[in-house]
Short mmCIF file of C-alpha atoms and ligand atoms in Angstrom, two decimals:
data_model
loop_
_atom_site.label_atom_id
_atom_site.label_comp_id
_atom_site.label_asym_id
_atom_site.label_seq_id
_atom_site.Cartn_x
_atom_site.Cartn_y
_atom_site.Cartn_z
CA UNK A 1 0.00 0.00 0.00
CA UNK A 2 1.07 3.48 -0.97
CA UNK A 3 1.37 6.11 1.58
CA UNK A 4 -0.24 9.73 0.91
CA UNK A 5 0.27 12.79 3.22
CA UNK A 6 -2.59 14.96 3.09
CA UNK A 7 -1.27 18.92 3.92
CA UNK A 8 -4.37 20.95 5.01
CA UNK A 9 -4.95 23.44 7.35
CA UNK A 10 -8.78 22.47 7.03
CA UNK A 11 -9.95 19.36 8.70
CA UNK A 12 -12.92 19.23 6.41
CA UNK A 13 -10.70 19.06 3.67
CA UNK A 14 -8.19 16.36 4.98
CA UNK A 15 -11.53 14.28 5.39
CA UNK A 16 -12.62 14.61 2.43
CA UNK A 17 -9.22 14.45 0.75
CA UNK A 18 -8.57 10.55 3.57
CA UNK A 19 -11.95 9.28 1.95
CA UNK A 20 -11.59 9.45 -1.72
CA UNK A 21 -7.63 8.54 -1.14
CA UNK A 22 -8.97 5.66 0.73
CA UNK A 23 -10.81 4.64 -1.88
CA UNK A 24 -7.70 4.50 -4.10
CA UNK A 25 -5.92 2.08 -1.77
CA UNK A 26 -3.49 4.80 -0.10
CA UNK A 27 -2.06 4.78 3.54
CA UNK A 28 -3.12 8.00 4.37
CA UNK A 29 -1.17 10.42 6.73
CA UNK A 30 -2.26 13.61 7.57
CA UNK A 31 -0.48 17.11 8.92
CA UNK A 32 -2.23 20.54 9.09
CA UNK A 33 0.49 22.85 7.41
CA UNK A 34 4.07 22.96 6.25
CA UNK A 35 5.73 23.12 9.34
CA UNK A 36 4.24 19.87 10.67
CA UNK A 37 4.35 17.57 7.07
CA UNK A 38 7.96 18.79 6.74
CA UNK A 39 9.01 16.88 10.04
CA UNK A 40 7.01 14.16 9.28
CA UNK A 41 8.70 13.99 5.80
CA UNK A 42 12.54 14.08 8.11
CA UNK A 43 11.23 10.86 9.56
CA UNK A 44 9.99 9.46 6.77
CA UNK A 45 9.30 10.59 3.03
CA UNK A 46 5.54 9.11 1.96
CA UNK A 47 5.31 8.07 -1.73
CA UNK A 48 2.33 10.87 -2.28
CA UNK A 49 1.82 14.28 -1.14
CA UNK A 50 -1.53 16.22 -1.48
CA UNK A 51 -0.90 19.75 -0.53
CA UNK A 52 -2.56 22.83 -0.16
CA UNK A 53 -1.46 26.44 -0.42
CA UNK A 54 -2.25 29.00 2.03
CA UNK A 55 -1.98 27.20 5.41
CA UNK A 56 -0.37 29.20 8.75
CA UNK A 57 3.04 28.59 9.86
CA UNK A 58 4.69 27.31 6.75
CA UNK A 59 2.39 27.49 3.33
CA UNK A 60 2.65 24.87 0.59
CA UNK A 61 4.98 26.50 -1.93
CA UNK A 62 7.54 26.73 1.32
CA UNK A 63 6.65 23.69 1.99
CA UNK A 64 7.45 21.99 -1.56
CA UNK A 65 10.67 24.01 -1.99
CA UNK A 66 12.06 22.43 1.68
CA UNK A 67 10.62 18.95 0.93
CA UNK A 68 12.89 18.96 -2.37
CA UNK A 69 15.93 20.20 -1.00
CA UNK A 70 15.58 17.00 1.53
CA UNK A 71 17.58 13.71 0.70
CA UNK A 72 15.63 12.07 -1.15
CA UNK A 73 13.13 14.72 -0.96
CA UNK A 74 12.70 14.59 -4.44
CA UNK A 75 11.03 11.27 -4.40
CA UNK A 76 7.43 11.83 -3.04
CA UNK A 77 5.07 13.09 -6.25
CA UNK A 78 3.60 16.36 -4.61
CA UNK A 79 0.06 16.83 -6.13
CA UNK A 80 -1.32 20.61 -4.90
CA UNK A 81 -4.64 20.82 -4.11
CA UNK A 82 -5.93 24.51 -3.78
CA UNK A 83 -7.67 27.25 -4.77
CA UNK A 84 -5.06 29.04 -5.95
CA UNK A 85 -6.66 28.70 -9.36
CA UNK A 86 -4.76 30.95 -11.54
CA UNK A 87 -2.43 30.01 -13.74
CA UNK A 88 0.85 32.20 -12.32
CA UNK A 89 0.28 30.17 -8.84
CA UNK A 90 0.34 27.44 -11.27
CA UNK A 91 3.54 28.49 -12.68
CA UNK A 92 5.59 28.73 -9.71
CA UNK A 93 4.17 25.49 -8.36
CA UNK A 94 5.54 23.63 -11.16
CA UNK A 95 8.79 25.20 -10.88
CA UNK A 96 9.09 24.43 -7.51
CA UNK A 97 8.73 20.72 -8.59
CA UNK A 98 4.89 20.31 -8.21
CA UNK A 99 4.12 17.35 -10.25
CA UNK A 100 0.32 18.30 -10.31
CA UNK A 101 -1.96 20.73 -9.41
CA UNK A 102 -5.42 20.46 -8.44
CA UNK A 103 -7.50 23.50 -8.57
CA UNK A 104 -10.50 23.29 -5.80
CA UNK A 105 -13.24 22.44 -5.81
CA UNK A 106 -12.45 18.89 -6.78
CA UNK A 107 -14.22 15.81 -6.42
CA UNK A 108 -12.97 11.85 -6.67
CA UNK A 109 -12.55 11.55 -10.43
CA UNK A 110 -10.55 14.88 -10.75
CA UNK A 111 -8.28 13.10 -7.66
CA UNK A 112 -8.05 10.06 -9.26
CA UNK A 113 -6.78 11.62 -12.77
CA UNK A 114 -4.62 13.31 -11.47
CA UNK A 115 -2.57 10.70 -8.94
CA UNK A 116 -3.20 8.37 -12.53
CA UNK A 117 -1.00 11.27 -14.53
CA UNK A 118 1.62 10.93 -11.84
CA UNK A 119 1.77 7.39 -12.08
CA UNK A 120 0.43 6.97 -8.71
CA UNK A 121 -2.28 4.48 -9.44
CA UNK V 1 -45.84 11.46 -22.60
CA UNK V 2 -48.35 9.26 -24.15
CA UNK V 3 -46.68 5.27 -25.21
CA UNK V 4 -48.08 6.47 -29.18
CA UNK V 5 -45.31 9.57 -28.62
CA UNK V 6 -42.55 7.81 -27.04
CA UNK V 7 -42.58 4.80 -29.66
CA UNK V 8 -42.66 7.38 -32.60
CA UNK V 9 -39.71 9.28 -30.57
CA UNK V 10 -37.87 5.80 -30.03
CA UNK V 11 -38.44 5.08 -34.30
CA UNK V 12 -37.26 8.32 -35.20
CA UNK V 13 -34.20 8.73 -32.54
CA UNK V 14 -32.98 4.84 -34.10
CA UNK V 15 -33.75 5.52 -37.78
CA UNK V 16 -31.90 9.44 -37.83
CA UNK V 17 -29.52 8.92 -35.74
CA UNK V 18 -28.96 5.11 -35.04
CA UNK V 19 -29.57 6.08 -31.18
CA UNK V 20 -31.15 3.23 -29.73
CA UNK V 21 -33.39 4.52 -26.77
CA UNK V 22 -34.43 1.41 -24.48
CA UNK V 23 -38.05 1.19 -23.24
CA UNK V 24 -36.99 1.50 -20.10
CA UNK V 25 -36.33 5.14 -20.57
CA UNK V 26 -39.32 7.60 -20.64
CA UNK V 27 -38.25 9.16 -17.92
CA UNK V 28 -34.70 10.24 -20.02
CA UNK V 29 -37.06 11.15 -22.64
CA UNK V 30 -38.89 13.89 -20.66
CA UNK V 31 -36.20 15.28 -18.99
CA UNK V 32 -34.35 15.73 -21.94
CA UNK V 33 -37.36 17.22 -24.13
CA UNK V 34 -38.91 18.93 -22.07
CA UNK V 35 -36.15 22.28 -22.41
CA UNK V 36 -36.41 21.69 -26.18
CA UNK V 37 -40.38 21.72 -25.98
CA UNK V 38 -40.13 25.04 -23.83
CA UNK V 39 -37.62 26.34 -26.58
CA UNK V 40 -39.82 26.17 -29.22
CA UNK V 41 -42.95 27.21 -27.30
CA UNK V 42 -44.74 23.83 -27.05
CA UNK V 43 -46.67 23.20 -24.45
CA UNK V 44 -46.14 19.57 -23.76
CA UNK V 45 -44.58 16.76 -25.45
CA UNK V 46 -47.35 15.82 -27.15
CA UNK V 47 -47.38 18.98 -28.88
CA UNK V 48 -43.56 18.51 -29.72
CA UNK V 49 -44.35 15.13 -31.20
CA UNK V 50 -46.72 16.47 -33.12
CA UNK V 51 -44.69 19.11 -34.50
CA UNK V 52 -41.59 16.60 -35.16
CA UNK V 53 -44.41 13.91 -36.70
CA UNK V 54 -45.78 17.09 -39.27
CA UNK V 55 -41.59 18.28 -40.45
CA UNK V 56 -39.93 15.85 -39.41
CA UNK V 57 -37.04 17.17 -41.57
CA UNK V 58 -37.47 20.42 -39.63
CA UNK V 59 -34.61 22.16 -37.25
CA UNK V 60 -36.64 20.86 -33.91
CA UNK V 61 -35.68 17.29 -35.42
CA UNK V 62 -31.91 18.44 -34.99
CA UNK V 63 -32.56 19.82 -31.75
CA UNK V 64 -34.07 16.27 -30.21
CA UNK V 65 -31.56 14.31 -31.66
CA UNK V 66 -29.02 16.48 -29.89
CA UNK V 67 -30.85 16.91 -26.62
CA UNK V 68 -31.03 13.00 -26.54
CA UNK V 69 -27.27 12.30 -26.83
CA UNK V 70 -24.62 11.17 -24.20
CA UNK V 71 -22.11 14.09 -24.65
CA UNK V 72 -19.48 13.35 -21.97
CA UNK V 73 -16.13 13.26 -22.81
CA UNK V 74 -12.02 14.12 -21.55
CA UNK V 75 -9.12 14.94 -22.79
CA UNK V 76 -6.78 12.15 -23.37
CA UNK V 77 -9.80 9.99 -22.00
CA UNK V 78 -8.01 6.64 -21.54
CA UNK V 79 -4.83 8.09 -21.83
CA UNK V 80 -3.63 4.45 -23.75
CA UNK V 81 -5.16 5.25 -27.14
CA UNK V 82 -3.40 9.00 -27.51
CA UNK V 83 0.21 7.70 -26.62
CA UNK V 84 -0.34 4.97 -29.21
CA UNK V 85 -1.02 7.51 -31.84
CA UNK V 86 2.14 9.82 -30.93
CA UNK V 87 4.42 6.88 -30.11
CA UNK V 88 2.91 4.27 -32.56
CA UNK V 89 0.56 5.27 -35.01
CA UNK V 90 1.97 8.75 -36.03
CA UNK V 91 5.60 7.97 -36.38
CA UNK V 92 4.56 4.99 -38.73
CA UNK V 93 2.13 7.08 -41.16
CA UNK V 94 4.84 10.04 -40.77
CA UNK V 95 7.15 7.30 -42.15
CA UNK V 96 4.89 5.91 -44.93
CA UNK V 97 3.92 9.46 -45.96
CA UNK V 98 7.37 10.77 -46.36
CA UNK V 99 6.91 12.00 -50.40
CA UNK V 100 3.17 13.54 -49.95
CA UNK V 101 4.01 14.48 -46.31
CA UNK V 102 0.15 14.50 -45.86
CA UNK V 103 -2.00 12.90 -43.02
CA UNK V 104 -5.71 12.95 -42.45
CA UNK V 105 -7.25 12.58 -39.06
CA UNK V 106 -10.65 12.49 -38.80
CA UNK V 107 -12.84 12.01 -34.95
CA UNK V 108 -15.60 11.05 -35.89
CA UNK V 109 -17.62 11.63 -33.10
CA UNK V 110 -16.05 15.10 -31.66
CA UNK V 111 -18.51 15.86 -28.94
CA UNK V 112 -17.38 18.93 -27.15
CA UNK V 113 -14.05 18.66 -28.67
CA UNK V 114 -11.95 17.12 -25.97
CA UNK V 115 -10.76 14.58 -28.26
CA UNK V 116 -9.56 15.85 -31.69
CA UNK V 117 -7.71 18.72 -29.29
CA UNK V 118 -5.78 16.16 -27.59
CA UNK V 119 -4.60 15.20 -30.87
CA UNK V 120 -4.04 18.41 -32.46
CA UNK V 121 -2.07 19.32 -28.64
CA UNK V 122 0.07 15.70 -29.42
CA UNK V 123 0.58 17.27 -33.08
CA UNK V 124 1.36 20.59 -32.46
CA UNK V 125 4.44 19.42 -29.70
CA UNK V 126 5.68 17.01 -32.63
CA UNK V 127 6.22 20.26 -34.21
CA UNK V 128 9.71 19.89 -36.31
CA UNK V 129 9.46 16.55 -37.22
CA UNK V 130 5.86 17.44 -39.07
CA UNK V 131 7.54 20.81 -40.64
CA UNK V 132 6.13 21.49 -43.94
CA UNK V 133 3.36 18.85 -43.77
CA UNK V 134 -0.44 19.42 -44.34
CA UNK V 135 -1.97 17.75 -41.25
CA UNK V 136 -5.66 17.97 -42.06
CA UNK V 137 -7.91 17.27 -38.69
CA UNK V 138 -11.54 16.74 -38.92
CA UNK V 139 -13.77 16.72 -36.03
CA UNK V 140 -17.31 16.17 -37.15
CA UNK V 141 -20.55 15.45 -34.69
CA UNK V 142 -24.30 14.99 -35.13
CA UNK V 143 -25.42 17.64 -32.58
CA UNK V 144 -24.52 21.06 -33.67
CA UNK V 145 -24.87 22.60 -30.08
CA UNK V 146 -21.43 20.41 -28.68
CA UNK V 147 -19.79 21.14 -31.70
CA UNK V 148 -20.21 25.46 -30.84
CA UNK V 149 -18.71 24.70 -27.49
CA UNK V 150 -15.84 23.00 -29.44
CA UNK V 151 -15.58 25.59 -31.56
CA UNK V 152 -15.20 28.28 -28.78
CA UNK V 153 -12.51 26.07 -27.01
CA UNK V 154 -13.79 27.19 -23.95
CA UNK V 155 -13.80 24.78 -20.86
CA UNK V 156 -14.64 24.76 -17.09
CA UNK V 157 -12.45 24.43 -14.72
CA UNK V 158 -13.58 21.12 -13.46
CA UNK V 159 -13.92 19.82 -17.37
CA UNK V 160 -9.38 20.81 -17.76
CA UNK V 161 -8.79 18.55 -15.07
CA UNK V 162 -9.86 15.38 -15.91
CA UNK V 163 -7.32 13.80 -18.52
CA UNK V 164 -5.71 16.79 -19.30
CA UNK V 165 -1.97 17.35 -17.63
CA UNK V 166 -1.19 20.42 -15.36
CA UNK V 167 1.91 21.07 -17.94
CA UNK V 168 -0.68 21.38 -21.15
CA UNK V 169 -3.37 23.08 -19.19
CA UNK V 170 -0.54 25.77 -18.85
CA UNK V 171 1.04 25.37 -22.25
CA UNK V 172 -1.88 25.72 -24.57
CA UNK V 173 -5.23 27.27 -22.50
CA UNK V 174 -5.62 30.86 -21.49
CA UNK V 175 -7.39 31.67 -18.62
CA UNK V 176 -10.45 34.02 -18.25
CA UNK V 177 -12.02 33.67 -14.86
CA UNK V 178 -12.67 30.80 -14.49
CA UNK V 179 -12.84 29.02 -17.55
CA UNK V 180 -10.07 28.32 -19.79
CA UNK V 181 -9.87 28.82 -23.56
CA UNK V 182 -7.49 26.21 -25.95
CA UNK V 183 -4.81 28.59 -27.69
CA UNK V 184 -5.89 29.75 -31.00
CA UNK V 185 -3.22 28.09 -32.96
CA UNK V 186 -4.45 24.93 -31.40
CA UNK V 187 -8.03 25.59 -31.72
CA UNK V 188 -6.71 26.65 -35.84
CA UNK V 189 -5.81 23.29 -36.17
CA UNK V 190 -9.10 21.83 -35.97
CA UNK V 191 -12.02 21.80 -38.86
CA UNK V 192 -15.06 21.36 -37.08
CA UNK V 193 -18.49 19.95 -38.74
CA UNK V 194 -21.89 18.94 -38.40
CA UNK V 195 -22.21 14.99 -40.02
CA UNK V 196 -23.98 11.96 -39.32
CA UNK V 197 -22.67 8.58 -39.09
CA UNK V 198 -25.09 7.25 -40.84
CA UNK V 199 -24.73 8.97 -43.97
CA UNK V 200 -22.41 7.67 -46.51
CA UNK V 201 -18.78 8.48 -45.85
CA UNK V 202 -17.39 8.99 -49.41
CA UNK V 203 -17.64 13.03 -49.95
CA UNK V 204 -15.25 12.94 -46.91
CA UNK V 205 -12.23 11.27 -48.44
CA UNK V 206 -9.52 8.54 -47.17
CA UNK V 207 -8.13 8.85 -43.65
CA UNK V 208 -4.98 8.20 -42.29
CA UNK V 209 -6.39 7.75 -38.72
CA UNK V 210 -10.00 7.48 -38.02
CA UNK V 211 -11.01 8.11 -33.73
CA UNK V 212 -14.48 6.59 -33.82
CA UNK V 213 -14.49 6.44 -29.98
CA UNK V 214 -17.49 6.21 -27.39
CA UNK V 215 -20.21 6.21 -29.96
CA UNK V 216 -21.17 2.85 -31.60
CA UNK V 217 -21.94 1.69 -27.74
CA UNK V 218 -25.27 3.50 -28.20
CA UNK V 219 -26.08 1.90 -31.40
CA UNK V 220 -27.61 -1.53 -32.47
CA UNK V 221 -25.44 -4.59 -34.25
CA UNK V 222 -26.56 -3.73 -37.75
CA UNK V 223 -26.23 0.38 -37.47
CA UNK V 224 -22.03 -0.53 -35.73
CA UNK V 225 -21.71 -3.15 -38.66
CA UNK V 226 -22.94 -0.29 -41.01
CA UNK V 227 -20.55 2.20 -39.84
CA UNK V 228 -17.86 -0.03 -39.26
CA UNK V 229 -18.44 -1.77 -43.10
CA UNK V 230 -18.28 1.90 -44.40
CA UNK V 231 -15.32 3.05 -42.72
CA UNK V 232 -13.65 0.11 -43.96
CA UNK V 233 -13.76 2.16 -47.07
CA UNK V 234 -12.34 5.79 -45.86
CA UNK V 235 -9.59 3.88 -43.58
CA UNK V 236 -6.09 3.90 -45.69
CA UNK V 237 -5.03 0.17 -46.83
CA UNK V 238 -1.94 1.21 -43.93
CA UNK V 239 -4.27 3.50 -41.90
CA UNK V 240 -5.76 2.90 -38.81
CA UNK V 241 -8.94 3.08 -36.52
CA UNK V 242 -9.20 3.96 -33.12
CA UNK V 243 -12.69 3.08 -31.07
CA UNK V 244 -13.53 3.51 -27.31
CA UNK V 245 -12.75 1.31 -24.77
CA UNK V 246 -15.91 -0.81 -24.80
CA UNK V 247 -16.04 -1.05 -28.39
CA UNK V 248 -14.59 -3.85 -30.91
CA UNK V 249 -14.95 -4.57 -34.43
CA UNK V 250 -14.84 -8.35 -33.39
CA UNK V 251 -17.96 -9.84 -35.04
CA UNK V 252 -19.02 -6.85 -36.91
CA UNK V 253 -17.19 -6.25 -39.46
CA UNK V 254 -14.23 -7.95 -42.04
CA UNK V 255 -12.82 -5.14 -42.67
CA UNK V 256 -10.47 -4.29 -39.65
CA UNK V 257 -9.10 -6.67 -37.17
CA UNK V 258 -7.45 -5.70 -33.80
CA UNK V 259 -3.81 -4.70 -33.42
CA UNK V 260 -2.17 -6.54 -31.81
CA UNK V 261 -0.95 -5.31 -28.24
CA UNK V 262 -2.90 -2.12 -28.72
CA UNK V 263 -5.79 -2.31 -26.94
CA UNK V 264 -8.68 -0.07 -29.46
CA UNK V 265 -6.87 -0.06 -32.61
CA UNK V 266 -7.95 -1.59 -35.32
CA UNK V 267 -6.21 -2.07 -38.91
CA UNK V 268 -7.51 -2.30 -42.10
CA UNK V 269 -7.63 -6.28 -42.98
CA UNK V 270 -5.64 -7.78 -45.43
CA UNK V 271 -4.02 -4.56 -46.81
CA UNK V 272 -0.91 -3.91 -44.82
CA UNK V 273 2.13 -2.64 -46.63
CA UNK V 274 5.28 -2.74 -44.50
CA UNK V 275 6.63 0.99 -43.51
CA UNK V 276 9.78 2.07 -43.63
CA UNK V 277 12.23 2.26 -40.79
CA UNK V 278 11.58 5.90 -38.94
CA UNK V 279 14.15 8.99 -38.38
CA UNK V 280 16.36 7.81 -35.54
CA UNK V 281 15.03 11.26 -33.80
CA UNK V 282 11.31 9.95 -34.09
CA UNK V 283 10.10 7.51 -30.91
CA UNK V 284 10.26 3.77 -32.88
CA UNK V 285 7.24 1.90 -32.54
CA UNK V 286 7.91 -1.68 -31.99
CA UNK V 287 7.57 -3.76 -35.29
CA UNK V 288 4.06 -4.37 -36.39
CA UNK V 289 2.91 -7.23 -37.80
CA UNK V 290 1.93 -6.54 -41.66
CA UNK V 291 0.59 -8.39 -44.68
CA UNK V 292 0.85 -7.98 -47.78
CA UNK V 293 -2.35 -7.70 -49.53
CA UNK V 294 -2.29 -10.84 -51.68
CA UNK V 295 1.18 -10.02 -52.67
CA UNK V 296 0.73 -7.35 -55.01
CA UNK V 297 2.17 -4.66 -52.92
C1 SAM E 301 -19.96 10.13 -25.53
S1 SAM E 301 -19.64 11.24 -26.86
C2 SAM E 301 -18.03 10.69 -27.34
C3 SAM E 301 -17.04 11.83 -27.41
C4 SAM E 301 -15.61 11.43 -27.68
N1 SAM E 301 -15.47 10.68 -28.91
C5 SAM E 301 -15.04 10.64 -26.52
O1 SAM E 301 -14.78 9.44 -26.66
O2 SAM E 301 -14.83 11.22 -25.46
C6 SAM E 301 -20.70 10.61 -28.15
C7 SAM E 301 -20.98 11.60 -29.26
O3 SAM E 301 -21.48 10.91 -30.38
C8 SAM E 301 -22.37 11.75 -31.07
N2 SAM E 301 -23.23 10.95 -31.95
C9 SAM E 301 -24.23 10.12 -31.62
N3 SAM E 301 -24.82 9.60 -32.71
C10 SAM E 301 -24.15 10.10 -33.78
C11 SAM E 301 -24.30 9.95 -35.19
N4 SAM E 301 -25.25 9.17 -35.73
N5 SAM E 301 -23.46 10.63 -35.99
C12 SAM E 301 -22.50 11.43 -35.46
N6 SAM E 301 -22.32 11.61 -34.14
C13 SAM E 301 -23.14 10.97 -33.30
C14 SAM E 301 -23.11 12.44 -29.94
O4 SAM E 301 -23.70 13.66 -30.36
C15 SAM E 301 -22.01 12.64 -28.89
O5 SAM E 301 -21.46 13.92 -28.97
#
């Protein structure tokens, strides 16, 4: 089984987010912002990341750039999930080694085709 | 709706469209119809019958046929069937077609245009190694009302994320808002056009790659033999035809038979001519198995 970390400052979200990742047969972990999943990732680096933006104490794209500068931190596919929905958020999210980018609202298939794209499932 | 009404709707959906509308489904019926009832300022189905019964030939004909259809569609929708045609299916035309440097695409049932700009996004980053060719891509549908949406090029934001990877969503859409609008040049790249699949085939020409995908499921055996016998005769001898994932030409027609190892493509029986070897800077598609057609070739 695949782990995911789900990065959310909302615990509606992360809920949302465990049940549809569930579905898809992950391991799911969850932290509620940057600071938090980036010590997790120090002990151990999941497979999948689903990450949001805007979160307090560390945000996602601060996040993302630590995570890759980690050994091996360039290993977990980091999908965003936000809604940060225009396309120069998109832009730097990429370049700071996003591998996708979900644009909220989403809903299971969106989820699914994207972690497919990745090579996830 | 009255059983008189929903029988004559059932005949007429099969026989102009090949749609074939179960029993079962009044209730689709009149959900569907009753918008295109209120559109033209009929009261009630019955009166909408009555008015498709008296012109049959008329513009509300085009509107029910439309209003009835399954529209849904992706980009890239099964993902397996679009990197066959750049890695596969492309490569080995671009290699046969080297003196007329001239390929035809054709989807044959467009939709909202999801799938014929997948292909034209797959041809447009093949860029140099289709310089100075005439790539021709027809998208043609039965329902005029998707094919203005795929005209426009304009998608939700829910309808660029499924299929469609964060890396083209950024290459080729602009954003407005919240929709996002395929680039022009992309959008340029596709001839768009209102055509049945039940009319004959000929004025269209010979294809190099037919997409017939997610459409013969909601047709009977004889109307997918019909359409599958006639684009026996617009697929190139070394062409090939795509269809969706719960389609097959098995037991419909003799004129294609399945590819072997590509799940949904079908080649033209009996008529393969052996390509070329490709470019070393082209991907190389793994030898295909050919025949020659009776040896002549
Ligand atoms: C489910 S969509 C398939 C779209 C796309 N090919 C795909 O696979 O995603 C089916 C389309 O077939 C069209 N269609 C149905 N009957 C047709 C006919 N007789 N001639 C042409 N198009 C037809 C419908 O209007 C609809 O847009």
């Amino acid at each position: 089984m695949k782990t995911c970390l789900i990065v959310d400052d909302s615990s509606v979200i992360r809920k949302v987010a465990r049940r549809i990742l569930e579905g898809l047969e992950f391991q799911i972990q969850e932290a509620e912002d940057g600071e938090q999943a980036l010590d997790m990732c120090r002990r151990q680096l999941p497979e999948a990341i689903l990450l949001d933006w805007n979160m307090p104490k560390m945000d996602g794209y601060e996040f993302l750039r630590s995570l890759r500068r980690l050994p091996g931190g360039d290993s977990p596919k980091v999908v965003f999930c936000t809604t940060e929905n225009d396309v120069a958020h998109i832009a730097r999210a990429l370049h700071a080694g996003a591998n996708e980018y979900i644009m909220k609202p989403f809903d299971k298939e969106i989820v699914e085709a994207k972690f497919q794209e990745v090579g996830l499932i | 709706m009255i059983a008189q009404d929903f029988d004559y709707l059932r005949r007429y959906l099969k026989e102009r469209s090949g749609l074939v509308l179960s029993a079962d489904k009044q209730y689709l019926a009149e959900s569907r119809l009753l918008p295109v009832a209120r559109k033209y300022h009929l009261a009630d189905l019955g009166l909408l019958t009555a008015q498709l019964r008296a012109a049959p030939n008329g513009p509300l004909g085009g509107d029910v046929i439309a209003a009835m259809m399954t529209n849904e569609s992706f980009f890239f929708r099964d993902k397996l069937p679009f990197d066959y045609f750049k890695v596969r299916l492309l490569p080995a035309l671009v290699a046969a077609r080297s003196r007329e440097k001239r390929v035809r695409i054709w989807c044959a049932a467009a939709s909202t245009g999801q799938e014929p700009y997948s292909l034209a996004m797959i041809l447009h980053e093949l860029g140099p190694a289709l310089a100075g060719w005439r790539v021709e891509l027809l998208a043609t549908d039965i329902a005029n009302d998707v094919l203005e949406k795929a005209r426009s090029g304009i998608y939700s934001q829910f309808e660029v994320q499924r299929g469609l990877p964060i890396q083209q969503l950024v290459r080729h859409f602009n954003q407005t808002g919240d929709v996002w609008q395929i680039a022009s040049d992309i959008r340029g790249m596709v001839t768009f056009k209102v055509f049945n699949l039940l009319n004959d085939f000929a004025a269209l020409g010979v294809f190099d790659i037919v997409f017939c995908r997610n459409v013969l499921i909601y047709f009977d055996q004889p109307t997918k033999s019909g359409v599958l016998n006639r684009l026996g005769r617009v697929v190139a001898p070394d062409g090939y035809l795509v269809l969706g994932a719960a389609e097959t030409v098995v037991g419909l027609t003799e004129n294609f038979s399945p590819m072997p190892d590509h799940r949904g493509v079908y080649v033209p029986k009996a008529a393969r001519v052996m390509a070329p070897p490709l470019a070393p800077e082209q991907p190389r598609p793994l030898p295909i198995p050919r025949v020659i057609a009776g040896g002549e070739r």
